[in-house]
mmCIF file of C-alpha atoms in Angstrom:
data_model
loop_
_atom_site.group_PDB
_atom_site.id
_atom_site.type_symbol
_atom_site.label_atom_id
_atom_site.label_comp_id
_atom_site.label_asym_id
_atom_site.label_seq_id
_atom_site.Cartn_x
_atom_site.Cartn_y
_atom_site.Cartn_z
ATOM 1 C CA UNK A 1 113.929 102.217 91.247
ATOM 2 C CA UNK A 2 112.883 100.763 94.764
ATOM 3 C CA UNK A 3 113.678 96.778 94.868
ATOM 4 C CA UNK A 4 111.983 94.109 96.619
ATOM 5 C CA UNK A 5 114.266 90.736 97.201
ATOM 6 C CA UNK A 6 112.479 87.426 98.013
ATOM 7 C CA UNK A 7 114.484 84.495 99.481
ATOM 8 C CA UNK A 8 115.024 81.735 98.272
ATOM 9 C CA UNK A 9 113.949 82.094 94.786
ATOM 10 C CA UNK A 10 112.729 78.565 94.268
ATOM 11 C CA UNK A 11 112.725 75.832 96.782
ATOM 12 C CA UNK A 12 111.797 71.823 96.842
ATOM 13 C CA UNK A 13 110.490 70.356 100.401
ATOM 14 C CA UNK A 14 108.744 67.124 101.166
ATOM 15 C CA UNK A 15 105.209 67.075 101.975
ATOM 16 C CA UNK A 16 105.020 67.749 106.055
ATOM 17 C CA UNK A 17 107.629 70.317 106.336
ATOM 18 C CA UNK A 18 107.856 73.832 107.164
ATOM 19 C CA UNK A 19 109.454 76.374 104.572
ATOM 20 C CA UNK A 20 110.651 79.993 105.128
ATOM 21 C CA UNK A 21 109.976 82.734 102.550
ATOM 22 C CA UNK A 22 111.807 86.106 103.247
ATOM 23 C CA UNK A 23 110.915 88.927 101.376
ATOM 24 C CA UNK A 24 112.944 92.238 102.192
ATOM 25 C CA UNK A 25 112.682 95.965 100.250
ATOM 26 C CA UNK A 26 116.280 96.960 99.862
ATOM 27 C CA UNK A 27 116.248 100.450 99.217
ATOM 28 C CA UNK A 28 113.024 101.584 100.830
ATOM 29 C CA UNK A 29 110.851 101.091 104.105
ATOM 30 C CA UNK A 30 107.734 99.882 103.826
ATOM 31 C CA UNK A 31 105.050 99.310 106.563
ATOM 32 C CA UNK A 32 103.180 97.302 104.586
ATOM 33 C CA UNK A 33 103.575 94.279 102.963
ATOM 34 C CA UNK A 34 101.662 91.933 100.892
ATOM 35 C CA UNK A 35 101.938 88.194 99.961
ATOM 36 C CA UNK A 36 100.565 86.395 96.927
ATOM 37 C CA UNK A 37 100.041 83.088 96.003
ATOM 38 C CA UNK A 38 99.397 82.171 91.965
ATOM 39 C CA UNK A 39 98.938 79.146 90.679
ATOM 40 C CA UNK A 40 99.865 78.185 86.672
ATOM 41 C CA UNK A 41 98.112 80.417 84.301
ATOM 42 C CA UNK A 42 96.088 82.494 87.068
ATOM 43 C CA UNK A 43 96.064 85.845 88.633
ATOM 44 C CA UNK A 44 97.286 86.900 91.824
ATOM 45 C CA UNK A 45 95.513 86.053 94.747
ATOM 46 C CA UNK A 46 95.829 88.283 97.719
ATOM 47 C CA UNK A 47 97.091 85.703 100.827
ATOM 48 C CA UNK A 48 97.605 88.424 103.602
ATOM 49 C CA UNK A 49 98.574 91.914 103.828
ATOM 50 C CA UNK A 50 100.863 92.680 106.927
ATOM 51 C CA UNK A 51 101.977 95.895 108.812
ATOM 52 C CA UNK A 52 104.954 96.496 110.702
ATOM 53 C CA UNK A 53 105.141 95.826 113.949
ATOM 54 C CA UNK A 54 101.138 94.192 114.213
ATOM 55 C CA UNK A 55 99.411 90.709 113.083
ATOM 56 C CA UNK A 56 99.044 90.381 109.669
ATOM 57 C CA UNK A 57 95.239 90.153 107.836
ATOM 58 C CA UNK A 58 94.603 87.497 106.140
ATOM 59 C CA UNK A 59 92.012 86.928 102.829
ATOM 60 C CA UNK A 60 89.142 85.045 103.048
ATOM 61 C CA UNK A 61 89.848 81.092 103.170
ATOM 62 C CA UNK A 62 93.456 81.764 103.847
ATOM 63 C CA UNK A 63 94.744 79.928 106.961
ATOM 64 C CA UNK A 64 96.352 81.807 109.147
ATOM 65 C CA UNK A 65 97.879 78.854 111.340
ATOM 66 C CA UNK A 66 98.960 77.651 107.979
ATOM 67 C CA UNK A 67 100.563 80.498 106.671
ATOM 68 C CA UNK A 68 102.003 82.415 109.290
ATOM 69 C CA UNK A 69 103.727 86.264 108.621
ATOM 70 C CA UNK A 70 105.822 87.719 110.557
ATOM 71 C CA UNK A 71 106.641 91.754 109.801
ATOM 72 C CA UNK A 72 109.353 92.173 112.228
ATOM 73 C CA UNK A 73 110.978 95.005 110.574
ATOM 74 C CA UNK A 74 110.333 98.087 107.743
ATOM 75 C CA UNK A 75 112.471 96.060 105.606
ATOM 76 C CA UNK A 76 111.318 92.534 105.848
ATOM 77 C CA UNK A 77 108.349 90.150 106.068
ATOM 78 C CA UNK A 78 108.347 86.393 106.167
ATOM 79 C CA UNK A 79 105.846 84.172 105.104
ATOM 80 C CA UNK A 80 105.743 80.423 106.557
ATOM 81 C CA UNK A 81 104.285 77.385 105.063
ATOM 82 C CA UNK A 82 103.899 75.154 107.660
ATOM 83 C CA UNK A 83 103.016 71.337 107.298
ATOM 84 C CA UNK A 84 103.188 71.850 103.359
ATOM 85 C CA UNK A 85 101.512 69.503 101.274
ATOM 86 C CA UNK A 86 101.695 69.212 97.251
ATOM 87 C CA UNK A 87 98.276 71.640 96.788
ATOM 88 C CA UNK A 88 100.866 74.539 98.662
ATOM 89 C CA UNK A 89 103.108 74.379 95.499
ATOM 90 C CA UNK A 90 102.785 77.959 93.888
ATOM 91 C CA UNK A 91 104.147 80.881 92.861
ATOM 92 C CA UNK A 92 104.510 82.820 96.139
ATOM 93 C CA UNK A 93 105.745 87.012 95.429
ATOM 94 C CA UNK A 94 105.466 89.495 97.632
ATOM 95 C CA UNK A 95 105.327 93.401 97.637
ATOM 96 C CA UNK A 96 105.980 96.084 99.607
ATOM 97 C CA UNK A 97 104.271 99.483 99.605
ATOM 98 C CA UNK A 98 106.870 103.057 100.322
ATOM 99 C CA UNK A 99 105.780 104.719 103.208
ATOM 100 C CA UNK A 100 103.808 107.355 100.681
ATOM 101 C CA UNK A 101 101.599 104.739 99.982
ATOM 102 C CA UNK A 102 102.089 105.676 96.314
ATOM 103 C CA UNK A 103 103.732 102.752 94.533
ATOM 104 C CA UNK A 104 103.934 99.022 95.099
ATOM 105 C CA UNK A 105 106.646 97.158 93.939
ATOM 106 C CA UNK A 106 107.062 93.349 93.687
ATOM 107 C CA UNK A 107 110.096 90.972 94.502
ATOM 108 C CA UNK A 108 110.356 88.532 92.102
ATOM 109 C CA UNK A 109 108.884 85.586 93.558
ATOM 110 C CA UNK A 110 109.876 81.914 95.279
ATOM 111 C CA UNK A 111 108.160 78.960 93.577
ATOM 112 C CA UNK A 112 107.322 76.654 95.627
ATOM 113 C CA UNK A 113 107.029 72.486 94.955
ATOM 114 C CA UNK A 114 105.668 70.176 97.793
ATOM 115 C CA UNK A 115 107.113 66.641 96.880
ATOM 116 C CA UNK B 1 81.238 93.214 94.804
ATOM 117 C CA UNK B 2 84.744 94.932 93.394
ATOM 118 C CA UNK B 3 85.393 93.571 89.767
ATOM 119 C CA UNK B 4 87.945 94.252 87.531
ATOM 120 C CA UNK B 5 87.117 92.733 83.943
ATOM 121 C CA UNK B 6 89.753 92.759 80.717
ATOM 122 C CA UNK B 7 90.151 90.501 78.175
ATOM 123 C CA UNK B 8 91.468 86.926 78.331
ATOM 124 C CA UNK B 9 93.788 87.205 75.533
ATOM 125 C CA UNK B 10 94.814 89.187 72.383
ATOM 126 C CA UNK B 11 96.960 88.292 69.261
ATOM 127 C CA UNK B 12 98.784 91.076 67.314
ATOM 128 C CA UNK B 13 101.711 91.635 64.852
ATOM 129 C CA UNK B 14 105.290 92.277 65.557
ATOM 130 C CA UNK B 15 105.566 96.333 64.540
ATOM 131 C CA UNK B 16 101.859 96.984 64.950
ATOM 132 C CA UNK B 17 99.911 98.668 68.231
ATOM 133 C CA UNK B 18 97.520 97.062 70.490
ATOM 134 C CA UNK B 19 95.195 98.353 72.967
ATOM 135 C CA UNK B 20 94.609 96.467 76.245
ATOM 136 C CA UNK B 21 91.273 97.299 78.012
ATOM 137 C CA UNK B 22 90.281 97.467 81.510
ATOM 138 C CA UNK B 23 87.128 98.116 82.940
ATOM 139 C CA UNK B 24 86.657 98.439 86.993
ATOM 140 C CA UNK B 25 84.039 98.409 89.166
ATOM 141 C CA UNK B 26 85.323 99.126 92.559
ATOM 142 C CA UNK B 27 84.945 100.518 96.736
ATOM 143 C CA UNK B 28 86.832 103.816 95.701
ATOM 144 C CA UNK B 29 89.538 104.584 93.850
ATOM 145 C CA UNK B 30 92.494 105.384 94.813
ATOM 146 C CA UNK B 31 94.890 104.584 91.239
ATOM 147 C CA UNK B 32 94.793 102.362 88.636
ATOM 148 C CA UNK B 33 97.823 100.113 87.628
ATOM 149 C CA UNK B 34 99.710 98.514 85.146
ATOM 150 C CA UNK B 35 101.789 95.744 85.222
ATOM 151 C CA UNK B 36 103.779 93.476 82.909
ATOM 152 C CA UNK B 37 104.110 89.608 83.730
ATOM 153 C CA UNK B 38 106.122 87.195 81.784
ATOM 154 C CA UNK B 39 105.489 83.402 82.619
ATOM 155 C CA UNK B 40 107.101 82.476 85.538
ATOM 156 C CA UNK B 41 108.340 85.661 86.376
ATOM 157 C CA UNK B 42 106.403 88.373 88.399
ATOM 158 C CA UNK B 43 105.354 90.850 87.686
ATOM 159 C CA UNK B 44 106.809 94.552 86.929
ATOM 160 C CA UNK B 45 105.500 97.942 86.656
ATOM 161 C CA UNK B 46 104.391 99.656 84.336
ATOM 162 C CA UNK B 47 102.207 103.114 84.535
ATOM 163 C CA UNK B 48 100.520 104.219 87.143
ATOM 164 C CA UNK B 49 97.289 106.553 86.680
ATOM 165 C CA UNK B 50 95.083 108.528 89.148
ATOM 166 C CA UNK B 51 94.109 111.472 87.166
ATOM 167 C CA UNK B 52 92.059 111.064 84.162
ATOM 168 C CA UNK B 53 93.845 111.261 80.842
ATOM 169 C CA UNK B 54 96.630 109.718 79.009
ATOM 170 C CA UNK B 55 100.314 108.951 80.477
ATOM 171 C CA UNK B 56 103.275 108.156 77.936
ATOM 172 C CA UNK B 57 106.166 106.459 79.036
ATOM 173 C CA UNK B 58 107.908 105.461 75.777
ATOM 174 C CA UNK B 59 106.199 102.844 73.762
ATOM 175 C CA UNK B 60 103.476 102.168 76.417
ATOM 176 C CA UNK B 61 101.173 104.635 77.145
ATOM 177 C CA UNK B 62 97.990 104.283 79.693
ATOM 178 C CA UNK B 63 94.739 106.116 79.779
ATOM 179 C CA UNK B 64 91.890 106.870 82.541
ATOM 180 C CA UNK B 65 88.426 107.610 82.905
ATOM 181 C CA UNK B 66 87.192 107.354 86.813
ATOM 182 C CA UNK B 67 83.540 108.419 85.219
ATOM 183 C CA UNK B 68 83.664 105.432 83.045
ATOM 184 C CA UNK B 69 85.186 103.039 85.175
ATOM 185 C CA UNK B 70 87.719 103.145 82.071
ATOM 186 C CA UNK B 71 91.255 102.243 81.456
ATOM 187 C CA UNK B 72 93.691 101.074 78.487
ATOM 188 C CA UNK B 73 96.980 100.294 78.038
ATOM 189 C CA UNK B 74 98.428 100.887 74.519
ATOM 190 C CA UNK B 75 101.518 99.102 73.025
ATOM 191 C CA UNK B 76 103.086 100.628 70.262
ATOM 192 C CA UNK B 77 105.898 99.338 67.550
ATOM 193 C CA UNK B 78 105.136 96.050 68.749
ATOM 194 C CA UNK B 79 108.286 94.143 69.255
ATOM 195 C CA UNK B 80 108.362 90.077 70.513
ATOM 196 C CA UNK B 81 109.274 90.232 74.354
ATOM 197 C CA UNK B 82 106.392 91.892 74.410
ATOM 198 C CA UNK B 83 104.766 88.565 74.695
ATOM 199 C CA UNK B 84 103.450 88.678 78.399
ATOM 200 C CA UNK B 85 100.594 88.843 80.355
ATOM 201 C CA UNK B 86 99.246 92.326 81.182
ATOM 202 C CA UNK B 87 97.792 92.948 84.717
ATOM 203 C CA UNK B 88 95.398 95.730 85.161
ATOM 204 C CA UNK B 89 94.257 96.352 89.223
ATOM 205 C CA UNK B 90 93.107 99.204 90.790
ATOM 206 C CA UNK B 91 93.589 100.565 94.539
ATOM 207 C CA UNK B 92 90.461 100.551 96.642
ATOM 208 C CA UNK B 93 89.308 103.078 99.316
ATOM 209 C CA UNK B 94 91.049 100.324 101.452
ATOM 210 C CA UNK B 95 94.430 101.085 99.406
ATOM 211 C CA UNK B 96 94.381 97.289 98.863
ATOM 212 C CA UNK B 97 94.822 96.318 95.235
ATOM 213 C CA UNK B 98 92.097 94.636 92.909
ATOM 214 C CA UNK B 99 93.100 92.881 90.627
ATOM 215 C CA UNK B 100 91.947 91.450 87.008
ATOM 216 C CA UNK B 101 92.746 88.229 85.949
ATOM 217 C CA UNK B 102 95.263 89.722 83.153
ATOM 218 C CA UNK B 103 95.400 89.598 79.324
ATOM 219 C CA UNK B 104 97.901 87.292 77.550
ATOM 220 C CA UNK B 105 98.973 89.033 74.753
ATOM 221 C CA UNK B 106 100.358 87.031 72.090
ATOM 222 C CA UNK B 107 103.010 89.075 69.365
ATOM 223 C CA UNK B 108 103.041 87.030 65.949
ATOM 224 C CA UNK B 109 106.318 87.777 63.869
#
């Protein structure tokens, strides 16, 4: 079956700092991409859904300065956390959608902790 | 407003079957899916319907009804991993995914 890679799979930064989340579909393309955030115990919350090649769209109340996606390629998305603080620390995943539109499959996640 | 409701959490017996619900009220409908989350993990799928009616895929089966807004997931021969959250969203007109707030199912030996 199609697999979706996120990288790194868990990272620690200090409060201030920017982090890099890559999240690349290995065996597939995929021109659209979506990024999650879920905190303990929750359900997903939709952050931003991006396209290839064009600015991503973000939810409601998501900061775009603050979270900034970058869908360079059919094959990869990155989400950035800039200037985290402790209240970014979650459970970021991503997906990626085949170019049928038909399926959406997950990478496994990057949990995030802002010391 | 779109709104996806199933229940918070279930408790059933190792060896038994258990029936998830979902109900949806949604901007179009473009599929209804299943997905399997253990803590900390994220999640994987599981069935995928857009047709009304009842898909089998082993011990899991899911069923459909776009007139009632309907879905279920059933879990047979109940075994422990199957201790997870179950997810239960449904693809708008949009094609964006809705999504419920999941069901922790809890499997008692």
């Amino acid at each position: 079956g199609a697999v979706v890679s996120q990288h790194p799979s868990w990272v620690i930064c200090k409060s201030g700092t920017s982090v890099k989340i890559e999240c690349r579909s290995l065996d597939f393309q995929a021109t659209t991409m979506f990024w999650y955030r879920q905190f303990p115990k929750q359900s997903l919350m939709l952050m931003a859904t991006s396209n290839e090649g064009s600015k991503a769209t973000y939810e409601q109340g998501v900061e775009k300065d603050k979270f900034l996606i970058n869908h360079a390629s059919l094959t990869l998305s990155t989400l950035t956390v800039t200037s985290a603080h402790p209240e970014d620390s979650s459970f970021y995943i991503c997906s990626a959608r085949d170019l049928e539109g038909l399926r959406q499959y997950f990478g496994p996640g990057t949990r995030l902790t802002v010391t | 407003g779109q709104n996806i409701d199933q229940p918070t959490e279930m408790t059933a017996t190792e060896g038994a079957i258990v029936q998830i619900n979902c109900t949806y009220q949604t901007s179009g409908f473009n599929g209804l899916f299943w997905y399997q989350q253990h803590a900390g993990e994220a999640p994987t799928f599981l069935s995928y319907n857009v047709l009304d009616g009842l898909e089998e895929k082993g011990r899991f089966s899911s069923f459909l009804s776009r007139s009632k807004g309907y879905s279920y997931l059933l879990l047979k021969e109940l075994q422990m991993k199957d201790s997870a959250s179950y997810l239960c969203a449904v693809r708008d007109s949009n094609y964006q995914l809705i999504w419920g707030a999941g069901t922790k199912l809890i499997i008692k030996p």
